[in-house]
């Protein structure tokens, strides 16, 4: 490890870290805004539930499965035309946020759906028997019971997005991955490569610890 070189590259590393956080922040927000309600719809439109609609459920499930089956690096390239249309460029953290968001939405939606499926159906049936409306069931039964699992799923989603954001650096997406490619790989700079790996490990550990702590506080069991 060349400490002097590492100190000289601190501005670049700081910028790369902030770019990574920007990508993660945007894509996580989109995942929550779209993936959360999508996961709820996948659950409540399934057979035997209060908004049963198998046609909607199967169509949405198929779309989610299709997007999830595409490796991220391929999805990133496939979305270049849409990314260019939306943000005017295919490079940089904002551009990478488009593909990260598309990857995060179905991933988080499935996690939300799974969390809701783990709820005892007897609780839902009891709520229906008392005359509760669908909105009341979601507000008073589904979300309170599943919130711990959803937080754990959100933590997993964010950690996955960190890995995806590093891959986005291969095609100029910016962030820590881009720094590792430009300095660590192309210039055979072991110091930068090790530093970026350590930074990513620390970031993941912090997010995991925070997510686990919040999930435990919200766990009603």
Short mmCIF file of C-alpha atoms in Angstrom, two decimals:
data_model
loop_
_atom_site.label_atom_id
_atom_site.label_comp_id
_atom_site.label_asym_id
_atom_site.label_seq_id
_atom_site.Cartn_x
_atom_site.Cartn_y
_atom_site.Cartn_z
CA UNK A 1 0.00 0.00 0.00
CA UNK A 2 1.38 3.37 -1.07
CA UNK A 3 0.02 5.67 1.63
CA UNK A 4 1.26 8.85 -0.03
CA UNK A 5 -0.43 7.95 -3.29
CA UNK A 6 -3.61 7.10 -1.41
CA UNK A 7 -3.60 10.53 0.27
CA UNK A 8 -3.14 12.22 -3.10
CA UNK A 9 -6.14 10.36 -4.50
CA UNK A 10 -8.43 11.16 -1.58
CA UNK A 11 -10.31 13.87 -3.54
CA UNK A 12 -11.05 11.40 -6.35
CA UNK A 13 -12.09 8.74 -3.86
CA UNK A 14 -14.36 11.18 -2.03
CA UNK A 15 -15.99 12.19 -5.31
CA UNK A 16 -16.42 8.53 -6.31
CA UNK A 17 -17.99 7.71 -2.93
CA UNK A 18 -20.45 10.60 -3.24
CA UNK A 19 -21.35 9.50 -6.77
CA UNK A 20 -22.03 5.98 -5.51
CA UNK A 21 -24.23 7.33 -2.72
CA UNK A 22 -26.09 9.46 -5.26
CA UNK A 23 -26.78 6.43 -7.46
CA UNK A 24 -27.87 4.34 -4.48
CA UNK A 25 -30.07 7.13 -3.10
CA UNK A 26 -31.92 7.72 -6.38
CA UNK A 27 -32.46 4.04 -7.19
CA UNK A 28 -33.51 3.19 -3.62
CA UNK A 29 -36.08 6.00 -3.64
CA UNK A 30 -37.49 4.77 -6.96
CA UNK A 31 -37.55 1.18 -5.67
CA UNK A 32 -39.59 2.26 -2.65
CA UNK A 33 -41.97 4.50 -4.60
CA UNK A 34 -42.69 1.93 -7.33
CA UNK A 35 -41.49 -1.44 -6.02
CA UNK A 36 -43.38 -1.24 -2.72
CA UNK A 37 -46.86 -0.71 -4.24
CA UNK A 38 -46.01 -3.19 -7.01
CA UNK A 39 -45.21 -5.84 -4.41
CA UNK A 40 -48.48 -5.11 -2.60
CA UNK A 41 -50.44 -5.42 -5.85
CA UNK A 42 -48.73 -8.75 -6.64
CA UNK A 43 -49.91 -10.01 -3.25
CA UNK A 44 -53.46 -8.66 -2.96
CA UNK A 45 -54.45 -9.60 -6.54
CA UNK A 46 -53.48 -13.24 -6.04
CA UNK A 47 -56.00 -16.06 -5.65
CA UNK A 48 -58.17 -15.94 -2.54
CA UNK A 49 -57.32 -12.37 -1.52
CA UNK A 50 -59.58 -9.33 -1.33
CA UNK A 51 -58.56 -7.78 -4.67
CA UNK A 52 -58.21 -11.06 -6.55
CA UNK A 53 -57.44 -10.46 -10.22
CA UNK A 54 -55.41 -13.31 -11.65
CA UNK A 55 -54.96 -11.65 -15.05
CA UNK A 56 -53.32 -8.57 -13.51
CA UNK A 57 -51.32 -10.69 -11.08
CA UNK A 58 -49.94 -12.99 -13.78
CA UNK A 59 -49.09 -10.17 -16.19
CA UNK A 60 -47.25 -8.19 -13.52
CA UNK A 61 -45.54 -11.33 -12.25
CA UNK A 62 -44.34 -12.15 -15.77
CA UNK A 63 -42.92 -8.64 -16.28
CA UNK A 64 -41.16 -8.76 -12.92
CA UNK A 65 -39.66 -12.16 -13.70
CA UNK A 66 -38.46 -11.02 -17.13
CA UNK A 67 -36.63 -7.97 -15.77
CA UNK A 68 -35.14 -9.94 -12.87
CA UNK A 69 -33.85 -12.63 -15.24
CA UNK A 70 -31.67 -10.17 -17.19
CA UNK A 71 -28.13 -9.84 -15.77
CA UNK A 72 -27.53 -6.26 -14.66
CA UNK A 73 -24.63 -5.54 -17.01
CA UNK A 74 -26.81 -6.59 -19.97
CA UNK A 75 -29.77 -4.58 -18.67
CA UNK A 76 -27.48 -1.57 -18.36
CA UNK A 77 -26.52 -1.78 -22.03
CA UNK A 78 -30.09 -2.53 -23.19
CA UNK A 79 -31.33 0.62 -21.47
CA UNK A 80 -28.77 2.94 -23.09
CA UNK A 81 -31.31 4.35 -25.61
CA UNK A 82 -33.89 5.03 -22.88
CA UNK A 83 -31.24 6.42 -20.54
CA UNK A 84 -29.99 8.78 -23.25
CA UNK A 85 -33.55 9.90 -23.93
CA UNK A 86 -34.33 10.54 -20.27
CA UNK A 87 -31.13 12.21 -19.03
CA UNK A 88 -29.33 13.15 -22.26
CA UNK A 89 -26.28 10.94 -21.64
CA UNK A 90 -25.36 7.31 -21.03
CA UNK A 91 -22.44 7.98 -18.70
CA UNK A 92 -22.19 9.34 -15.18
CA UNK A 93 -24.04 8.57 -11.94
CA UNK A 94 -27.40 10.02 -13.02
CA UNK A 95 -27.42 7.88 -16.16
CA UNK A 96 -26.45 4.79 -14.17
CA UNK A 97 -29.32 5.52 -11.77
CA UNK A 98 -31.82 4.76 -14.55
CA UNK A 99 -30.71 1.16 -15.01
CA UNK A 100 -30.18 0.73 -11.26
CA UNK A 101 -33.76 1.85 -10.65
CA UNK A 102 -35.13 -0.54 -13.27
CA UNK A 103 -33.19 -3.40 -11.68
CA UNK A 104 -34.24 -2.43 -8.14
CA UNK A 105 -38.00 -2.14 -8.74
CA UNK A 106 -38.79 -5.83 -9.49
CA UNK A 107 -36.19 -7.01 -6.98
CA UNK A 108 -37.77 -5.06 -4.12
CA UNK A 109 -41.30 -5.82 -5.32
CA UNK A 110 -40.67 -9.56 -4.96
CA UNK A 111 -39.23 -9.02 -1.50
CA UNK A 112 -42.33 -7.07 -0.44
CA UNK A 113 -44.61 -9.73 -1.89
CA UNK A 114 -42.72 -12.48 -0.04
CA UNK A 115 -42.86 -10.53 3.23
CA UNK A 116 -46.63 -10.16 2.90
CA UNK A 117 -47.07 -13.85 2.08
CA UNK A 118 -45.37 -14.77 5.35
CA UNK A 119 -48.20 -13.13 7.31
CA UNK A 120 -50.63 -15.57 8.88
CA UNK A 121 -53.66 -15.60 6.57
CA UNK A 122 -55.85 -16.12 9.61
CA UNK A 123 -55.17 -12.51 10.59
CA UNK A 124 -56.34 -11.29 7.19
CA UNK A 125 -59.45 -13.47 7.33
CA UNK A 126 -60.23 -12.21 10.83
CA UNK A 127 -59.92 -8.61 9.65
CA UNK A 128 -62.25 -9.30 6.72
CA UNK A 129 -64.73 -10.99 9.06
CA UNK A 130 -64.88 -7.87 11.23
CA UNK A 131 -65.81 -5.78 8.19
CA UNK A 132 -62.46 -4.08 7.67
CA UNK A 133 -61.99 -2.46 4.27
CA UNK A 134 -59.04 -3.43 2.04
CA UNK A 135 -57.28 -0.17 2.91
CA UNK A 136 -57.76 -0.81 6.62
CA UNK A 137 -56.40 -4.34 6.23
CA UNK A 138 -53.30 -3.04 4.48
CA UNK A 139 -52.79 -0.22 6.99
CA UNK A 140 -53.57 -2.10 10.19
CA UNK A 141 -52.60 -5.69 9.38
CA UNK A 142 -50.34 -6.14 6.38
CA UNK A 143 -47.82 -3.34 6.85
CA UNK A 144 -47.49 -3.57 10.65
CA UNK A 145 -46.92 -7.33 10.45
CA UNK A 146 -44.55 -7.23 7.47
CA UNK A 147 -42.62 -4.04 8.17
CA UNK A 148 -39.63 -5.77 9.79
CA UNK A 149 -39.25 -8.16 6.84
CA UNK A 150 -39.69 -5.27 4.41
CA UNK A 151 -36.89 -3.31 6.11
CA UNK A 152 -34.65 -6.36 5.91
CA UNK A 153 -35.56 -6.68 2.24
CA UNK A 154 -34.81 -3.02 1.65
CA UNK A 155 -31.41 -3.51 3.26
CA UNK A 156 -30.74 -6.42 0.92
CA UNK A 157 -31.86 -4.30 -2.04
CA UNK A 158 -29.50 -1.45 -1.13
CA UNK A 159 -26.57 -3.84 -0.75
CA UNK A 160 -27.36 -5.38 -4.14
CA UNK A 161 -27.49 -1.89 -5.65
CA UNK A 162 -24.01 -1.18 -4.30
CA UNK A 163 -22.73 -4.22 -6.19
CA UNK A 164 -24.63 -3.16 -9.33
CA UNK A 165 -23.28 0.39 -9.08
CA UNK A 166 -19.75 -0.99 -9.05
CA UNK A 167 -20.54 -2.87 -12.29
CA UNK A 168 -21.88 0.34 -13.80
CA UNK A 169 -18.35 1.73 -13.48
CA UNK A 170 -17.27 -0.63 -16.28
CA UNK A 171 -19.19 1.49 -18.78
CA UNK A 172 -18.47 4.89 -17.25
CA UNK A 173 -21.25 4.97 -14.71
CA UNK A 174 -19.08 6.79 -12.20
CA UNK A 175 -18.71 5.99 -8.53
CA UNK A 176 -16.38 3.63 -6.74
CA UNK A 177 -16.56 1.02 -9.49
CA UNK A 178 -15.45 3.52 -12.11
CA UNK A 179 -12.52 4.57 -9.92
CA UNK A 180 -11.48 0.94 -9.43
CA UNK A 181 -11.60 0.29 -13.18
CA UNK A 182 -9.76 3.46 -14.25
CA UNK A 183 -7.03 3.43 -11.62
CA UNK A 184 -6.98 -0.07 -10.19
CA UNK A 185 -7.43 -2.13 -13.34
CA UNK A 186 -6.23 -0.06 -16.29
CA UNK A 187 -3.23 1.34 -14.41
CA UNK A 188 -2.56 -1.82 -12.39
CA UNK A 189 -2.73 0.24 -9.20
CA UNK A 190 -3.01 -2.22 -6.32
CA UNK A 191 -3.37 0.56 -3.76
CA UNK A 192 -6.54 1.92 -5.36
CA UNK A 193 -7.97 -1.54 -5.99
CA UNK A 194 -7.54 -2.59 -2.36
CA UNK A 195 -8.81 0.77 -1.08
CA UNK A 196 -11.99 0.62 -3.15
CA UNK A 197 -12.68 -2.96 -2.05
CA UNK A 198 -12.21 -2.01 1.62
CA UNK A 199 -14.47 1.04 1.16
CA UNK A 200 -17.22 -1.11 -0.36
CA UNK A 201 -16.92 -3.68 2.43
CA UNK A 202 -17.20 -1.00 5.11
CA UNK A 203 -20.19 0.59 3.34
CA UNK A 204 -22.01 -2.74 3.10
CA UNK A 205 -21.30 -3.58 6.74
CA UNK A 206 -22.63 -0.24 7.95
CA UNK A 207 -25.82 -0.53 5.89
CA UNK A 208 -26.37 -4.12 7.05
CA UNK A 209 -25.94 -3.17 10.70
CA UNK A 210 -28.31 -0.21 10.41
CA UNK A 211 -30.89 -2.30 8.54
CA UNK A 212 -30.74 -5.14 11.07
CA UNK A 213 -31.07 -2.69 13.96
CA UNK A 214 -34.14 -0.97 12.49
CA UNK A 215 -35.74 -4.32 11.56
CA UNK A 216 -35.33 -5.65 15.11
CA UNK A 217 -36.94 -2.55 16.58
CA UNK A 218 -39.94 -2.89 14.25
CA UNK A 219 -40.33 -6.65 14.72
CA UNK A 220 -43.65 -7.31 16.47
CA UNK A 221 -42.87 -10.95 17.24
#
